[in-house]
Coordinates of C-alpha atoms in Angstrom, one line a residue:
M3 CA -53.8 -60.0 -84.0
K4 CA -55.5 -62.5 -81.8
A5 CA -54.1 -63.0 -78.4
L6 CA -55.0 -65.6 -75.5
L7 CA -54.9 -65.2 -71.9
A8 CA -54.7 -68.6 -70.0
L9 CA -54.8 -69.0 -66.1
E10 CA -53.4 -71.7 -64.7
D11 CA -56.6 -73.3 -63.4
G12 CA -57.7 -73.7 -67.2
V13 CA -59.8 -70.3 -67.4
H14 CA -59.0 -68.6 -70.5
F15 CA -60.1 -65.6 -72.4
F16 CA -59.4 -64.9 -76.2
G17 CA -58.9 -61.2 -77.6
E18 CA -57.0 -58.8 -79.9
A19 CA -53.3 -57.9 -78.9
F20 CA -52.1 -54.3 -78.8
G21 CA -48.6 -53.4 -78.1
V22 CA -45.9 -55.8 -79.3
P23 CA -46.6 -59.2 -80.2
G24 CA -45.0 -62.1 -78.1
S25 CA -45.6 -64.1 -75.1
T26 CA -45.5 -63.2 -71.4
S27 CA -46.2 -65.0 -68.0
G28 CA -46.8 -63.6 -64.4
E29 CA -49.1 -63.7 -61.5
I30 CA -52.5 -62.0 -62.4
C31 CA -54.1 -59.4 -60.5
F32 CA -57.0 -56.7 -61.1
N33 CA -57.3 -53.0 -60.5
T34 CA -60.7 -51.4 -60.2
S35 CA -59.5 -47.9 -60.7
M36 CA -61.6 -45.8 -63.2
T37 CA -58.5 -43.6 -64.2
G38 CA -54.8 -43.8 -63.7
Y39 CA -53.9 -46.7 -65.8
Q40 CA -50.5 -44.9 -66.5
E41 CA -49.7 -44.8 -62.8
V42 CA -50.9 -48.4 -62.4
L43 CA -48.4 -49.4 -65.4
T44 CA -45.5 -47.7 -63.8
D45 CA -46.4 -48.7 -60.1
P46 CA -43.1 -50.8 -58.7
S47 CA -45.6 -52.8 -56.6
Y48 CA -47.0 -54.3 -59.9
R49 CA -43.5 -55.6 -60.9
G50 CA -43.7 -59.4 -62.2
Q51 CA -47.4 -59.3 -62.5
I52 CA -50.2 -59.1 -65.4
V53 CA -52.9 -56.5 -64.5
A54 CA -56.4 -56.4 -65.6
M55 CA -58.5 -53.2 -65.5
T56 CA -62.2 -53.5 -64.6
Y57 CA -63.1 -50.3 -65.9
P58 CA -64.3 -51.1 -69.6
L59 CA -62.3 -48.2 -71.5
I60 CA -58.5 -47.7 -71.2
G61 CA -56.4 -45.2 -72.7
N62 CA -59.1 -42.5 -73.4
Y63 CA -56.6 -39.6 -72.0
G64 CA -53.3 -41.0 -73.4
V65 CA -49.8 -41.1 -71.9
N66 CA -47.3 -38.5 -70.7
E67 CA -43.9 -38.4 -69.1
T68 CA -45.0 -36.3 -66.0
D69 CA -47.8 -38.9 -64.3
Q70 CA -45.3 -42.1 -63.9
E71 CA -44.8 -43.3 -60.6
S72 CA -41.3 -44.8 -61.9
S73 CA -39.1 -44.6 -64.7
G74 CA -40.8 -46.9 -66.8
P75 CA -43.5 -49.9 -66.6
H76 CA -43.3 -52.7 -64.3
V77 CA -46.2 -54.9 -65.4
R78 CA -45.6 -57.9 -67.5
G79 CA -48.9 -57.5 -69.4
F80 CA -52.3 -55.6 -69.4
V81 CA -55.6 -57.0 -69.9
I82 CA -58.7 -54.3 -70.5
G83 CA -62.0 -54.5 -72.1
E84 CA -61.4 -52.0 -74.8
L85 CA -58.5 -49.8 -75.8
C86 CA -58.9 -46.1 -77.0
R87 CA -56.9 -45.5 -79.8
V88 CA -58.0 -41.8 -80.2
P89 CA -57.1 -40.1 -76.8
S90 CA -58.2 -36.8 -76.0
N91 CA -56.2 -34.6 -73.2
W92 CA -54.1 -31.6 -73.4
R93 CA -51.2 -33.1 -71.5
S94 CA -51.3 -36.5 -73.7
E95 CA -47.9 -37.1 -75.5
L96 CA -48.4 -40.8 -76.6
S97 CA -51.6 -43.1 -77.1
L98 CA -51.5 -46.2 -74.8
E99 CA -50.9 -48.4 -77.9
D100 CA -47.8 -46.3 -78.9
Y101 CA -46.4 -46.5 -75.4
F102 CA -46.7 -50.4 -75.2
K103 CA -44.4 -50.2 -78.6
K104 CA -42.1 -48.1 -76.9
W105 CA -41.6 -50.3 -74.1
N106 CA -41.9 -53.5 -75.6
L107 CA -45.0 -54.6 -73.8
L108 CA -48.0 -57.1 -74.8
G109 CA -51.7 -56.1 -73.9
I110 CA -54.8 -58.0 -75.0
E111 CA -58.2 -56.2 -75.4
G112 CA -61.8 -57.5 -75.7
V113 CA -61.7 -59.5 -72.5
D114 CA -64.5 -59.6 -69.9
T115 CA -62.5 -58.3 -67.1
R116 CA -65.2 -58.1 -64.8
R117 CA -65.9 -61.7 -65.2
L118 CA -62.1 -62.4 -65.0
T119 CA -61.9 -60.2 -61.9
K120 CA -64.9 -62.1 -60.0
H121 CA -63.0 -65.5 -60.9
L122 CA -59.8 -64.3 -59.4
R123 CA -61.8 -62.8 -56.2
T124 CA -63.3 -66.5 -55.7
R125 CA -60.4 -68.4 -56.7
G126 CA -57.5 -66.2 -55.3
A127 CA -54.3 -65.2 -56.9
M128 CA -52.9 -67.6 -59.5
R129 CA -50.2 -67.6 -62.5
A130 CA -51.3 -66.5 -66.2
F131 CA -49.7 -67.0 -69.5
L132 CA -50.6 -64.2 -72.3
S133 CA -49.4 -64.8 -75.9
T134 CA -50.0 -63.8 -79.6
E135 CA -47.9 -67.1 -80.3
V136 CA -49.5 -69.9 -78.5
L137 CA -53.2 -70.0 -79.1
D138 CA -53.9 -73.5 -78.1
P139 CA -55.8 -73.0 -74.5
A140 CA -54.4 -76.2 -73.1
E141 CA -50.6 -75.5 -74.0
A142 CA -51.3 -72.0 -72.8
T143 CA -52.7 -73.1 -69.3
A144 CA -49.5 -75.5 -69.0
R145 CA -47.3 -72.5 -69.8
A146 CA -49.0 -70.6 -67.1
A147 CA -48.8 -73.5 -64.5
A148 CA -44.7 -73.8 -65.2
S149 CA -44.3 -70.0 -65.0
K150 CA -42.3 -68.5 -61.9
P151 CA -44.5 -68.0 -59.1
M152 CA -44.1 -64.7 -57.2
L153 CA -43.4 -66.7 -53.9
G154 CA -39.7 -66.9 -53.6
S155 CA -39.0 -64.0 -56.0
D156 CA -37.1 -60.8 -54.8
Y157 CA -38.8 -58.1 -56.8
V158 CA -37.5 -55.5 -54.2
K159 CA -34.1 -56.0 -55.4
E160 CA -35.0 -55.3 -59.1
V161 CA -36.9 -52.1 -58.2
S162 CA -35.0 -50.5 -55.6
T163 CA -32.6 -47.6 -56.6
P164 CA -28.9 -49.0 -56.6
D165 CA -27.6 -45.8 -55.1
S166 CA -28.7 -42.8 -52.6
Y167 CA -30.0 -39.7 -54.2
L168 CA -31.6 -36.5 -53.0
W169 CA -35.1 -36.4 -54.7
D170 CA -35.8 -33.2 -57.2
P171 CA -32.9 -30.9 -55.8
Q172 CA -33.9 -28.5 -58.3
S173 CA -37.6 -28.4 -57.0
S174 CA -38.9 -29.0 -60.6
L175 CA -40.5 -32.4 -60.6
S176 CA -42.8 -32.0 -57.3
R177 CA -44.7 -29.0 -58.7
D178 CA -48.5 -29.6 -59.0
W179 CA -50.4 -28.2 -62.2
V180 CA -52.9 -25.5 -61.6
L181 CA -55.4 -23.7 -64.2
P182 CA -55.6 -20.0 -63.6
T183 CA -58.8 -18.8 -65.1
G184 CA -58.1 -17.4 -68.8
N185 CA -54.3 -18.1 -68.5
G186 CA -53.8 -21.5 -69.6
A187 CA -51.8 -24.1 -67.5
S188 CA -49.0 -23.1 -64.9
I189 CA -46.9 -24.5 -62.4
A190 CA -47.7 -24.3 -58.7
T191 CA -45.2 -22.7 -56.4
L192 CA -43.4 -24.8 -53.7
T193 CA -43.0 -24.2 -50.1
D194 CA -39.2 -24.0 -49.0
A195 CA -37.9 -27.3 -47.9
K196 CA -37.2 -26.9 -44.0
Y197 CA -36.7 -30.3 -42.7
R198 CA -34.9 -33.6 -44.0
I199 CA -36.2 -37.2 -44.1
V200 CA -34.6 -40.5 -45.5
A201 CA -37.0 -42.7 -47.6
Y202 CA -36.2 -46.3 -48.2
D203 CA -36.9 -47.4 -51.9
F204 CA -38.6 -50.6 -51.6
G205 CA -40.4 -49.5 -54.8
I206 CA -41.3 -46.2 -53.8
K207 CA -43.7 -44.3 -56.0
L208 CA -42.7 -41.1 -57.4
N209 CA -45.9 -39.5 -56.1
I210 CA -45.0 -40.1 -52.7
L211 CA -41.6 -38.4 -53.0
R212 CA -43.5 -35.5 -54.7
R213 CA -46.0 -35.1 -51.8
L214 CA -43.1 -35.2 -49.2
R215 CA -41.3 -32.2 -51.3
Q216 CA -44.5 -30.5 -51.3
E217 CA -45.1 -30.6 -47.3
G218 CA -41.5 -29.2 -46.8
F219 CA -39.2 -32.0 -46.7
H220 CA -35.7 -32.3 -48.6
V221 CA -36.0 -36.1 -49.4
D222 CA -33.0 -38.4 -49.3
V223 CA -33.9 -41.7 -51.1
V224 CA -31.8 -44.7 -50.1
P225 CA -31.5 -48.5 -51.4
A226 CA -33.7 -51.1 -49.5
S227 CA -30.2 -52.6 -48.6
A228 CA -29.1 -49.4 -46.7
T229 CA -28.0 -49.8 -43.1
A230 CA -29.3 -47.8 -40.2
A231 CA -26.0 -46.3 -39.9
E232 CA -26.0 -44.9 -43.3
V233 CA -29.5 -43.7 -42.6
L234 CA -28.4 -42.0 -39.5
A235 CA -25.3 -40.6 -41.1
K236 CA -27.6 -38.5 -43.3
K237 CA -28.8 -36.9 -40.2
P238 CA -32.4 -36.9 -40.8

């Protein structure tokens, strides 16, 4: 299915849609990582944004439930050069395309993302509109320009936890995978948690919490709205 990505300054790209057809808008940005696309998709700091990946092939190792940086994706849309539809990895649980369908996300492939990135580096951040429904560049550009800007949006309120919680009380989510010789995969052991730390959630990534637990901390996570008194009451 054909899709159109239009920037508010009139630059546009045609490509092929994957995931769920429809329309979406947001500030467009780029990511130059060669791997870690699942972590990018689920990173709360990308809330409200359409992300373009500069690496030409995305999706080759699939998606799993373990490597998420939050409970689900936060991006508004995804722009890539080529989608791999036959992932190969022993930890893969879903293809990237099926993951997008599961979460009702729209992506576009067949875009020269390096050209797009050079344009964004020159012109700066701007809004974009991605659609399978609106394929007229002029109309799509107008919709990009009319979309909600990042400035003034309180995405922290959207991504922060509503309630305080203790991270990984059973110590089951913070263990690293290891590959012992000849015995397949197993889980690394954790050191005992000897200290207590309080982490504010302004969109904190799960891997930060994992690493803190691996270093021997009990981690109390509190909302972005937590007061100093509430933090001190936890006796970190």
